[in-house]
PDB file of C-alpha atoms in Angstrom:
ATOM      1  CA  MET A   1       2.645  40.188   3.600  1.00 82.00           C
ATOM      2  CA  ALA A   2       6.497  39.944   3.764  1.00 97.00           C
ATOM      3  CA  PHE A   3       9.075  40.301   1.374  1.00 98.00           C
ATOM      4  CA  ALA A   4      12.691  40.444   0.840  1.00 98.00           C
ATOM      5  CA  THR A   5      14.208  42.671  -1.964  1.00 98.00           C
ATOM      6  CA  ALA A   6      16.755  40.327  -4.534  1.00 98.00           C
ATOM      7  CA  LYS A   7      20.155  42.245  -6.048  1.00 97.00           C
ATOM      8  CA  ASP A   8      17.951  42.643  -9.269  1.00 98.00           C
ATOM      9  CA  GLY A   9      15.026  44.218  -7.301  1.00 98.00           C
ATOM     10  CA  THR A  10      12.573  41.473  -7.847  1.00 98.00           C
ATOM     11  CA  GLU A  11      10.240  41.227  -4.389  1.00 98.00           C
ATOM     12  CA  ILE A  12      10.857  37.683  -2.707  1.00 98.00           C
ATOM     13  CA  TYR A  13       7.751  36.858  -0.345  1.00 98.00           C
ATOM     14  CA  PHE A  14       8.126  34.599   2.693  1.00 98.00           C
ATOM     15  CA  LYS A  15       5.924  33.767   5.655  1.00 98.00           C
ATOM     16  CA  ASP A  16       7.757  33.657   9.406  1.00 98.00           C
ATOM     17  CA  TRP A  17       5.712  31.682  11.716  1.00 98.00           C
ATOM     18  CA  GLY A  18       7.712  30.852  15.446  1.00 98.00           C
ATOM     19  CA  SER A  19      10.584  31.641  17.367  1.00 98.00           C
ATOM     20  CA  GLY A  20      13.625  30.005  18.655  1.00 98.00           C
ATOM     21  CA  GLN A  21      16.717  28.575  16.018  1.00 98.00           C
ATOM     22  CA  PRO A  22      15.531  29.089  12.238  1.00 99.00           C
ATOM     23  CA  VAL A  23      14.292  26.257   9.782  1.00 99.00           C
ATOM     24  CA  VAL A  24      14.652  27.557   6.626  1.00 99.00           C
ATOM     25  CA  PHE A  25      12.484  25.604   3.544  1.00 99.00           C
ATOM     26  CA  SER A  26      12.564  25.793   0.107  1.00 99.00           C
ATOM     27  CA  HIS A  27      10.320  24.388  -2.045  1.00 98.00           C
ATOM     28  CA  GLY A  28      10.511  22.087  -5.650  1.00 98.00           C
ATOM     29  CA  TRP A  29       9.501  22.601  -8.973  1.00 98.00           C
ATOM     30  CA  PRO A  30       6.687  23.859 -10.025  1.00 97.00           C
ATOM     31  CA  LEU A  31       5.862  24.416  -6.050  1.00 98.00           C
ATOM     32  CA  ILE A  32       5.566  27.109  -4.024  1.00 98.00           C
ATOM     33  CA  ALA A  33       6.402  27.884  -0.126  1.00 98.00           C
ATOM     34  CA  ASP A  34       2.859  26.479   0.552  1.00 98.00           C
ATOM     35  CA  ALA A  35       4.044  22.833  -0.334  1.00 98.00           C
ATOM     36  CA  TRP A  36       6.215  23.047   2.675  1.00 98.00           C
ATOM     37  CA  ASP A  37       3.252  23.901   5.484  1.00 98.00           C
ATOM     38  CA  PRO A  38       2.858  20.946   7.457  1.00 98.00           C
ATOM     39  CA  GLN A  39       6.578  20.957   8.230  1.00 98.00           C
ATOM     40  CA  VAL A  40       6.618  25.001   8.650  1.00 98.00           C
ATOM     41  CA  LYS A  41       3.955  24.316  11.438  1.00 98.00           C
ATOM     42  CA  LEU A  42       5.446  21.677  12.615  1.00 98.00           C
ATOM     43  CA  MET A  43       8.602  23.512  13.138  1.00 98.00           C
ATOM     44  CA  ALA A  44       6.963  26.332  14.288  1.00 98.00           C
ATOM     45  CA  ASP A  45       4.870  24.072  16.852  1.00 98.00           C
ATOM     46  CA  ASN A  46       8.217  22.799  18.433  1.00 98.00           C
ATOM     47  CA  GLY A  47      10.346  25.644  19.609  1.00 98.00           C
ATOM     48  CA  PHE A  48      11.686  26.731  16.161  1.00 99.00           C
ATOM     49  CA  ARG A  49      11.104  29.625  13.764  1.00 98.00           C
ATOM     50  CA  ALA A  50      10.330  28.452  10.566  1.00 99.00           C
ATOM     51  CA  VAL A  51      10.669  30.802   7.407  1.00 99.00           C
ATOM     52  CA  ALA A  52       9.403  29.350   3.703  1.00 99.00           C
ATOM     53  CA  HIS A  53       9.961  31.496   0.863  1.00 98.00           C
ATOM     54  CA  ASP A  54       7.928  31.657  -2.689  1.00 98.00           C
ATOM     55  CA  ARG A  55      10.565  31.080  -5.531  1.00 98.00           C
ATOM     56  CA  ARG A  56      11.084  34.164  -8.144  1.00 98.00           C
ATOM     57  CA  GLY A  57       8.372  33.597 -10.867  1.00 98.00           C
ATOM     58  CA  GLY A  58       5.925  31.532  -8.533  1.00 98.00           C
ATOM     59  CA  GLY A  59       3.126  32.249  -6.104  1.00 98.00           C
ATOM     60  CA  ARG A  60       3.112  35.679  -4.312  1.00 98.00           C
ATOM     61  CA  SER A  61       6.763  36.647  -5.286  1.00 98.00           C
ATOM     62  CA  GLY A  62       7.545  38.641  -8.694  1.00 98.00           C
ATOM     63  CA  GLN A  63       7.675  37.651 -12.043  1.00 98.00           C
ATOM     64  CA  PRO A  64      11.069  38.857 -14.051  1.00 98.00           C
ATOM     65  CA  TRP A  65      12.272  38.013 -17.252  1.00 98.00           C
ATOM     66  CA  THR A  66      15.377  36.659 -16.096  1.00 98.00           C
ATOM     67  CA  GLY A  67      17.154  34.981 -12.892  1.00 98.00           C
ATOM     68  CA  ASN A  68      15.750  31.652 -13.428  1.00 98.00           C
ATOM     69  CA  ASP A  69      18.949  29.798 -12.695  1.00 98.00           C
ATOM     70  CA  LEU A  70      20.597  28.102  -9.967  1.00 98.00           C
ATOM     71  CA  ASP A  71      22.856  30.818  -8.652  1.00 98.00           C
ATOM     72  CA  THR A  72      20.085  33.353  -8.791  1.00 98.00           C
ATOM     73  CA  TYR A  73      17.837  31.376  -6.596  1.00 99.00           C
ATOM     74  CA  ALA A  74      20.734  30.465  -3.732  1.00 99.00           C
ATOM     75  CA  ASP A  75      21.221  34.822  -4.190  1.00 98.00           C
ATOM     76  CA  ASP A  76      17.243  35.024  -3.758  1.00 99.00           C
ATOM     77  CA  LEU A  77      17.599  32.422  -0.709  1.00 99.00           C
ATOM     78  CA  ALA A  78      20.739  34.416   0.736  1.00 98.00           C
ATOM     79  CA  SER A  79      18.313  37.634   0.528  1.00 98.00           C
ATOM     80  CA  VAL A  80      15.544  36.356   2.355  1.00 98.00           C
ATOM     81  CA  ILE A  81      18.395  35.417   5.108  1.00 98.00           C
ATOM     82  CA  GLU A  82      19.409  38.364   5.167  1.00 98.00           C
ATOM     83  CA  THR A  83      16.938  40.299   5.400  1.00 98.00           C
ATOM     84  CA  LEU A  84      15.469  38.673   8.712  1.00 98.00           C
ATOM     85  CA  ASP A  85      19.333  38.323   9.743  1.00 98.00           C
ATOM     86  CA  LEU A  86      19.090  34.736  10.295  1.00 98.00           C
ATOM     87  CA  ARG A  87      21.939  33.097  12.270  1.00 98.00           C
ATOM     88  CA  ASP A  88      22.388  29.082  13.202  1.00 98.00           C
ATOM     89  CA  ALA A  89      20.067  28.607  10.477  1.00 99.00           C
ATOM     90  CA  ILE A  90      18.874  24.768   9.627  1.00 99.00           C
ATOM     91  CA  LEU A  91      18.077  24.692   5.717  1.00 99.00           C
ATOM     92  CA  VAL A  92      15.658  22.235   4.182  1.00 99.00           C
ATOM     93  CA  GLY A  93      15.385  22.082   0.614  1.00 99.00           C
ATOM     94  CA  HIS A  94      12.952  19.523  -1.726  1.00 99.00           C
ATOM     95  CA  SER A  95      13.671  18.531  -5.383  1.00 98.00           C
ATOM     96  CA  THR A  96      15.047  21.890  -6.992  1.00 98.00           C
ATOM     97  CA  GLY A  97      14.965  23.374  -3.423  1.00 99.00           C
ATOM     98  CA  GLY A  98      17.761  20.753  -2.704  1.00 99.00           C
ATOM     99  CA  GLY A  99      19.634  22.582  -5.138  1.00 98.00           C
ATOM    100  CA  GLU A 100      19.136  25.880  -4.201  1.00 99.00           C
ATOM    101  CA  VAL A 101      20.114  25.105  -0.577  1.00 99.00           C
ATOM    102  CA  THR A 102      23.287  23.194  -1.812  1.00 99.00           C
ATOM    103  CA  ARG A 103      24.420  26.134  -4.359  1.00 99.00           C
ATOM    104  CA  TYR A 104      23.493  28.190  -1.446  1.00 99.00           C
ATOM    105  CA  LEU A 105      26.215  26.445   0.559  1.00 98.00           C
ATOM    106  CA  GLY A 106      28.666  26.527  -2.468  1.00 98.00           C
ATOM    107  CA  ARG A 107      28.103  29.756  -3.326  1.00 98.00           C
ATOM    108  CA  HIS A 108      27.618  31.626   0.210  1.00 98.00           C
ATOM    109  CA  GLY A 109      29.026  29.279   2.794  1.00 98.00           C
ATOM    110  CA  SER A 110      28.137  28.180   6.322  1.00 98.00           C
ATOM    111  CA  SER A 111      28.600  31.169   8.598  1.00 98.00           C
ATOM    112  CA  ARG A 112      24.645  31.452   8.882  1.00 99.00           C
ATOM    113  CA  VAL A 113      24.328  27.866   8.541  1.00 99.00           C
ATOM    114  CA  ALA A 114      24.156  25.038  11.283  1.00 98.00           C
ATOM    115  CA  LYS A 115      22.612  22.214   9.449  1.00 98.00           C
ATOM    116  CA  ALA A 116      20.794  21.229   6.006  1.00 99.00           C
ATOM    117  CA  VAL A 117      18.374  18.865   4.881  1.00 99.00           C
ATOM    118  CA  LEU A 118      18.155  17.337   0.783  1.00 99.00           C
ATOM    119  CA  LEU A 119      14.947  15.441   0.862  1.00 99.00           C
ATOM    120  CA  SER A 120      14.448  13.862  -2.898  1.00 99.00           C
ATOM    121  CA  ALA A 121      17.003  16.765  -4.019  1.00 99.00           C
ATOM    122  CA  ILE A 122      18.510  17.216  -7.891  1.00 98.00           C
ATOM    123  CA  PRO A 123      22.345  16.965  -6.912  1.00 98.00           C
ATOM    124  CA  PRO A 124      24.363  16.402  -7.999  1.00 98.00           C
ATOM    125  CA  LEU A 125      23.094  16.457 -12.084  1.00 98.00           C
ATOM    126  CA  MET A 126      19.693  14.862 -13.197  1.00 98.00           C
ATOM    127  CA  LEU A 127      21.415  15.198 -16.926  1.00 98.00           C
ATOM    128  CA  LYS A 128      22.485  11.739 -18.157  1.00 98.00           C
ATOM    129  CA  THR A 129      25.999  12.531 -19.496  1.00 97.00           C
ATOM    130  CA  GLU A 130      29.424   9.965 -20.029  1.00 96.00           C
ATOM    131  CA  ALA A 131      30.506  11.245 -16.708  1.00 95.00           C
ATOM    132  CA  ASN A 132      27.110  10.837 -15.184  1.00 97.00           C
ATOM    133  CA  PRO A 133      25.621   7.910 -16.716  1.00 97.00           C
ATOM    134  CA  GLU A 134      22.953   7.242 -14.105  1.00 97.00           C
ATOM    135  CA  GLY A 135      21.261  10.715 -15.149  1.00 98.00           C
ATOM    136  CA  LEU A 136      18.006  11.082 -17.521  1.00 98.00           C
ATOM    137  CA  PRO A 137      18.359  11.510 -21.436  1.00 98.00           C
ATOM    138  CA  ILE A 138      17.484  15.092 -22.494  1.00 98.00           C
ATOM    139  CA  ASP A 139      14.595  13.919 -24.160  1.00 98.00           C
ATOM    140  CA  VAL A 140      13.256  13.682 -20.645  1.00 98.00           C
ATOM    141  CA  PHE A 141      13.684  17.156 -19.881  1.00 98.00           C
ATOM    142  CA  ASP A 142      12.440  18.187 -23.464  1.00 98.00           C
ATOM    143  CA  GLU A 143       9.087  16.007 -22.802  1.00 98.00           C
ATOM    144  CA  ILE A 144       8.894  18.644 -20.029  1.00 98.00           C
ATOM    145  CA  ARG A 145       9.130  21.426 -21.538  1.00 98.00           C
ATOM    146  CA  GLN A 146       6.438  20.864 -24.299  1.00 98.00           C
ATOM    147  CA  GLY A 147       4.283  19.790 -21.795  1.00 98.00           C
ATOM    148  CA  VAL A 148       4.954  23.103 -20.197  1.00 98.00           C
ATOM    149  CA  LEU A 149       5.161  24.905 -23.312  1.00 98.00           C
ATOM    150  CA  THR A 150       1.177  23.545 -25.198  1.00 98.00           C
ATOM    151  CA  ASP A 151      -0.891  22.642 -21.536  1.00 98.00           C
ATOM    152  CA  ARG A 152       0.766  23.676 -18.673  1.00 98.00           C
ATOM    153  CA  SER A 153      -2.641  23.493 -16.986  1.00 98.00           C
ATOM    154  CA  GLN A 154      -3.011  19.508 -17.753  1.00 98.00           C
ATOM    155  CA  TYR A 155       0.801  18.880 -17.612  1.00 98.00           C
ATOM    156  CA  TYR A 156       0.319  19.647 -13.993  1.00 98.00           C
ATOM    157  CA  LYS A 157      -2.443  18.017 -13.277  1.00 98.00           C
ATOM    158  CA  ASP A 158      -0.957  15.120 -14.946  1.00 98.00           C
ATOM    159  CA  LEU A 159       2.185  15.256 -13.342  1.00 98.00           C
ATOM    160  CA  SER A 160       0.763  14.923  -9.690  1.00 98.00           C
ATOM    161  CA  ALA A 161       0.478  11.388 -10.512  1.00 98.00           C
ATOM    162  CA  PRO A 162       3.837  10.139 -10.549  1.00 98.00           C
ATOM    163  CA  PHE A 163       4.940  13.424  -8.122  1.00 98.00           C
ATOM    164  CA  TYR A 164       3.382  11.558  -5.474  1.00 98.00           C
ATOM    165  CA  GLY A 165       3.221   7.840  -6.427  1.00 98.00           C
ATOM    166  CA  ALA A 166      -0.603   8.207  -7.222  1.00 98.00           C
ATOM    167  CA  ASN A 167      -0.071   6.143 -10.300  1.00 98.00           C
ATOM    168  CA  ARG A 168       1.413   2.871  -7.921  1.00 98.00           C
ATOM    169  CA  GLU A 169      -0.822  -0.037  -7.025  1.00 96.00           C
ATOM    170  CA  GLY A 170      -2.455   0.598  -3.386  1.00 94.00           C
ATOM    171  CA  SER A 171      -1.796   4.402  -3.281  1.00 96.00           C
ATOM    172  CA  THR A 172      -4.115   6.348  -0.621  1.00 93.00           C
ATOM    173  CA  VAL A 173      -3.167   9.696  -2.425  1.00 97.00           C
ATOM    174  CA  SER A 174      -6.363  11.742  -2.175  1.00 98.00           C
ATOM    175  CA  GLN A 175      -7.606  13.762  -4.748  1.00 98.00           C
ATOM    176  CA  GLY A 176      -6.895  16.956  -2.963  1.00 98.00           C
ATOM    177  CA  THR A 177      -3.117  16.669  -2.687  1.00 98.00           C
ATOM    178  CA  ARG A 178      -3.026  16.171  -6.607  1.00 98.00           C
ATOM    179  CA  ASP A 179      -5.359  19.249  -6.663  1.00 98.00           C
ATOM    180  CA  GLU A 180      -3.452  21.620  -4.672  1.00 98.00           C
ATOM    181  CA  PHE A 181      -0.462  20.322  -6.842  1.00 98.00           C
ATOM    182  CA  TRP A 182      -1.685  21.785  -9.952  1.00 98.00           C
ATOM    183  CA  LEU A 183      -3.227  25.109  -8.069  1.00 98.00           C
ATOM    184  CA  TRP A 184       0.261  25.980  -6.571  1.00 98.00           C
ATOM    185  CA  SER A 185       1.890  25.363 -10.242  1.00 98.00           C
ATOM    186  CA  MET A 186      -0.776  27.368 -11.651  1.00 98.00           C
ATOM    187  CA  THR A 187       0.742  30.192  -9.833  1.00 98.00           C
ATOM    188  CA  VAL A 188       4.174  30.004 -11.589  1.00 98.00           C
ATOM    189  CA  GLY A 189       4.681  32.027 -15.184  1.00 98.00           C
ATOM    190  CA  ILE A 190       5.313  30.281 -17.818  1.00 98.00           C
ATOM    191  CA  LYS A 191       8.722  31.762 -18.330  1.00 98.00           C
ATOM    192  CA  SER A 192       9.917  31.253 -14.989  1.00 98.00           C
ATOM    193  CA  ALA A 193       8.328  27.474 -15.241  1.00 98.00           C
ATOM    194  CA  TYR A 194      10.049  26.943 -18.326  1.00 98.00           C
ATOM    195  CA  ASP A 195      13.817  27.971 -17.852  1.00 98.00           C
ATOM    196  CA  CYS A 196      13.786  26.712 -14.448  1.00 98.00           C
ATOM    197  CA  ILE A 197      13.589  22.924 -16.395  1.00 98.00           C
ATOM    198  CA  ARG A 198      17.359  24.219 -17.590  1.00 98.00           C
ATOM    199  CA  ALA A 199      18.126  25.063 -14.018  1.00 98.00           C
ATOM    200  CA  PHE A 200      16.931  22.007 -12.429  1.00 98.00           C
ATOM    201  CA  SER A 201      18.114  19.413 -14.570  1.00 98.00           C
ATOM    202  CA  GLU A 202      21.560  20.884 -16.488  1.00 98.00           C
ATOM    203  CA  THR A 203      22.930  22.491 -13.344  1.00 98.00           C
ATOM    204  CA  ASP A 204      25.949  20.213 -11.746  1.00 98.00           C
ATOM    205  CA  LEU A 205      26.337  20.610  -8.352  1.00 98.00           C
ATOM    206  CA  THR A 206      29.193  18.378  -7.623  1.00 98.00           C
ATOM    207  CA  GLU A 207      31.705  20.894  -6.110  1.00 98.00           C
ATOM    208  CA  ASP A 208      29.056  22.405  -4.181  1.00 98.00           C
ATOM    209  CA  LEU A 209      27.799  19.640  -2.713  1.00 98.00           C
ATOM    210  CA  LYS A 210      31.879  19.214  -1.622  1.00 98.00           C
ATOM    211  CA  LYS A 211      32.052  22.251  -0.261  1.00 98.00           C
ATOM    212  CA  ILE A 212      28.900  21.195   2.670  1.00 98.00           C
ATOM    213  CA  ASP A 213      30.793  21.446   5.713  1.00 98.00           C
ATOM    214  CA  VAL A 214      27.769  21.325   7.988  1.00 98.00           C
ATOM    215  CA  PRO A 215      25.763  17.974   9.381  1.00 98.00           C
ATOM    216  CA  THR A 216      23.738  17.321   6.582  1.00 98.00           C
ATOM    217  CA  LEU A 217      20.035  14.648   6.187  1.00 99.00           C
ATOM    218  CA  ILE A 218      20.097  12.881   3.066  1.00 99.00           C
ATOM    219  CA  VAL A 219      16.754  11.508   2.433  1.00 99.00           C
ATOM    220  CA  HIS A 220      15.500   9.841  -0.329  1.00 99.00           C
ATOM    221  CA  GLY A 221      12.875   7.428  -1.575  1.00 98.00           C
ATOM    222  CA  ASP A 222      13.486   4.530  -3.608  1.00 98.00           C
ATOM    223  CA  ASP A 223      10.342   4.621  -5.550  1.00 98.00           C
ATOM    224  CA  ASP A 224      10.797   8.299  -6.717  1.00 98.00           C
ATOM    225  CA  GLN A 225       9.575   8.859 -10.201  1.00 98.00           C
ATOM    226  CA  ILE A 226      11.126  12.183 -11.007  1.00 98.00           C
ATOM    227  CA  VAL A 227      14.485  12.367  -9.619  1.00 98.00           C
ATOM    228  CA  PRO A 228      15.913   8.870  -9.545  1.00 97.00           C
ATOM    229  CA  ILE A 229      17.748   8.233  -6.328  1.00 98.00           C
ATOM    230  CA  VAL A 230      20.528   6.448  -7.831  1.00 98.00           C
ATOM    231  CA  ALA A 231      21.200   9.644  -9.432  1.00 97.00           C
ATOM    232  CA  ALA A 232      20.937  11.906  -6.990  1.00 98.00           C
ATOM    233  CA  GLY A 233      20.786  10.629  -3.143  1.00 98.00           C
ATOM    234  CA  GLU A 234      23.028   8.122  -3.563  1.00 98.00           C
ATOM    235  CA  LYS A 235      25.808  10.165  -4.972  1.00 98.00           C
ATOM    236  CA  SER A 236      24.832  13.190  -2.950  1.00 98.00           C
ATOM    237  CA  SER A 237      25.566  11.416  -0.513  1.00 98.00           C
ATOM    238  CA  LYS A 238      29.156   9.658  -0.978  1.00 98.00           C
ATOM    239  CA  LEU A 239      30.184  13.661  -1.780  1.00 98.00           C
ATOM    240  CA  VAL A 240      29.262  15.329   1.007  1.00 98.00           C
ATOM    241  CA  LYS A 241      31.593  14.924   4.218  1.00 96.00           C
ATOM    242  CA  ASP A 242      29.192  14.882   7.555  1.00 88.00           C
ATOM    243  CA  ALA A 243      26.160  13.095   5.846  1.00 97.00           C
ATOM    244  CA  THR A 244      23.352  10.802   6.884  1.00 98.00           C
ATOM    245  CA  PHE A 245      21.665   8.770   4.330  1.00 98.00           C
ATOM    246  CA  LYS A 246      17.968   7.967   4.909  1.00 98.00           C
ATOM    247  CA  ILE A 247      16.148   5.346   2.270  1.00 98.00           C
ATOM    248  CA  TYR A 248      12.430   5.140   2.642  1.00 98.00           C
ATOM    249  CA  PRO A 249      11.029   2.028   0.694  1.00 98.00           C
ATOM    250  CA  GLY A 250       8.683   2.362  -1.567  1.00 98.00           C
ATOM    251  CA  ALA A 251       8.348   6.195  -1.075  1.00 98.00           C
ATOM    252  CA  PRO A 252       7.621   8.742  -4.217  1.00 98.00           C
ATOM    253  CA  HIS A 253       8.955  12.325  -5.031  1.00 98.00           C
ATOM    254  CA  GLY A 254       6.889  14.018  -2.819  1.00 98.00           C
ATOM    255  CA  LEU A 255       7.082  11.906  -0.169  1.00 98.00           C
ATOM    256  CA  SER A 256       6.507  14.924   2.715  1.00 98.00           C
ATOM    257  CA  MET A 257       3.112  15.856   1.381  1.00 96.00           C
ATOM    258  CA  VAL A 258       2.070  11.723   1.242  1.00 96.00           C
ATOM    259  CA  PRO A 259       0.570  10.781   4.621  1.00 94.00           C
ATOM    260  CA  ALA A 260       1.835   7.256   4.244  1.00 95.00           C
ATOM    261  CA  PHE A 261       5.085   8.969   4.508  1.00 98.00           C
ATOM    262  CA  ALA A 262       4.817  12.325   5.943  1.00 98.00           C
ATOM    263  CA  GLY A 263       5.173  10.948   9.662  1.00 98.00           C
ATOM    264  CA  ARG A 264       8.595   9.415   9.120  1.00 98.00           C
ATOM    265  CA  PHE A 265      10.423  12.393   7.675  1.00 98.00           C
ATOM    266  CA  ASP A 266       8.256  14.575   9.989  1.00 98.00           C
ATOM    267  CA  ALA A 267      10.141  12.574  12.873  1.00 98.00           C
ATOM    268  CA  ASP A 268      13.282  12.381  11.115  1.00 98.00           C
ATOM    269  CA  LEU A 269      13.175  15.884  10.440  1.00 99.00           C
ATOM    270  CA  LEU A 270      12.787  17.253  14.286  1.00 98.00           C
ATOM    271  CA  GLU A 271      14.726  14.834  15.645  1.00 98.00           C
ATOM    272  CA  PHE A 272      17.971  16.130  13.347  1.00 98.00           C
ATOM    273  CA  ALA A 273      16.913  19.405  13.955  1.00 98.00           C
ATOM    274  CA  ARG A 274      16.977  18.453  17.565  1.00 98.00           C
ATOM    275  CA  GLY A 275      19.760  17.070  17.477  1.00 94.00           C
TER     276      GLY A 275
END
């Protein structure tokens, strides 16, 4: 297996498929790189070099006690990019991964980056505050913390329903899709999973979004039950200078893994990468 070494010595696992212009994928909470497998294969099949890593604390990466915050996640992404000496890269981030990509661009700049894609992403801020009334109240995130601490296995099984929209009438999401969500989630250490809740809910990425200076595709479903579009995609699209905003009617949070919406996202991703 291939690893990059983070600043604190943590090993960050990555898969590196194909050749050509690099496309680097960052996954959501509480998943691992395998959640991107269909898109990683798609890009490698179409003349790109596709890279996806397991965030620290989960999958095949190390599980340190510290570093479960957006600054460190962005630095870990930088370690992968620099280890492989990637240039002219297209960064693609889903959910928390979208926060990771946004903080990377705000913290490390775009000298190695050509474009960015933010899918169902957490920026600018998920938490409801006086300045961000569209966000979710802290009680929502406290309930997530409680679920992780008390019975994370059952919590992840339950979470897969709103994540994929399986709780909506007419849903065709398979049990297999929900099972692999649980499987991936259970590889994440409880400390990392718990700490990341604060990272994805309370980190304000407004200024990072304003610093993005590369073409950016923002995709969000208007039935996202995890990261509401009004607090995320809609706001981000107004803060990123060169943004293309695409709304998927009826799409859930994990739309790239739901057959009803994955085809459209794959086509949009490929068109944006080639454009």
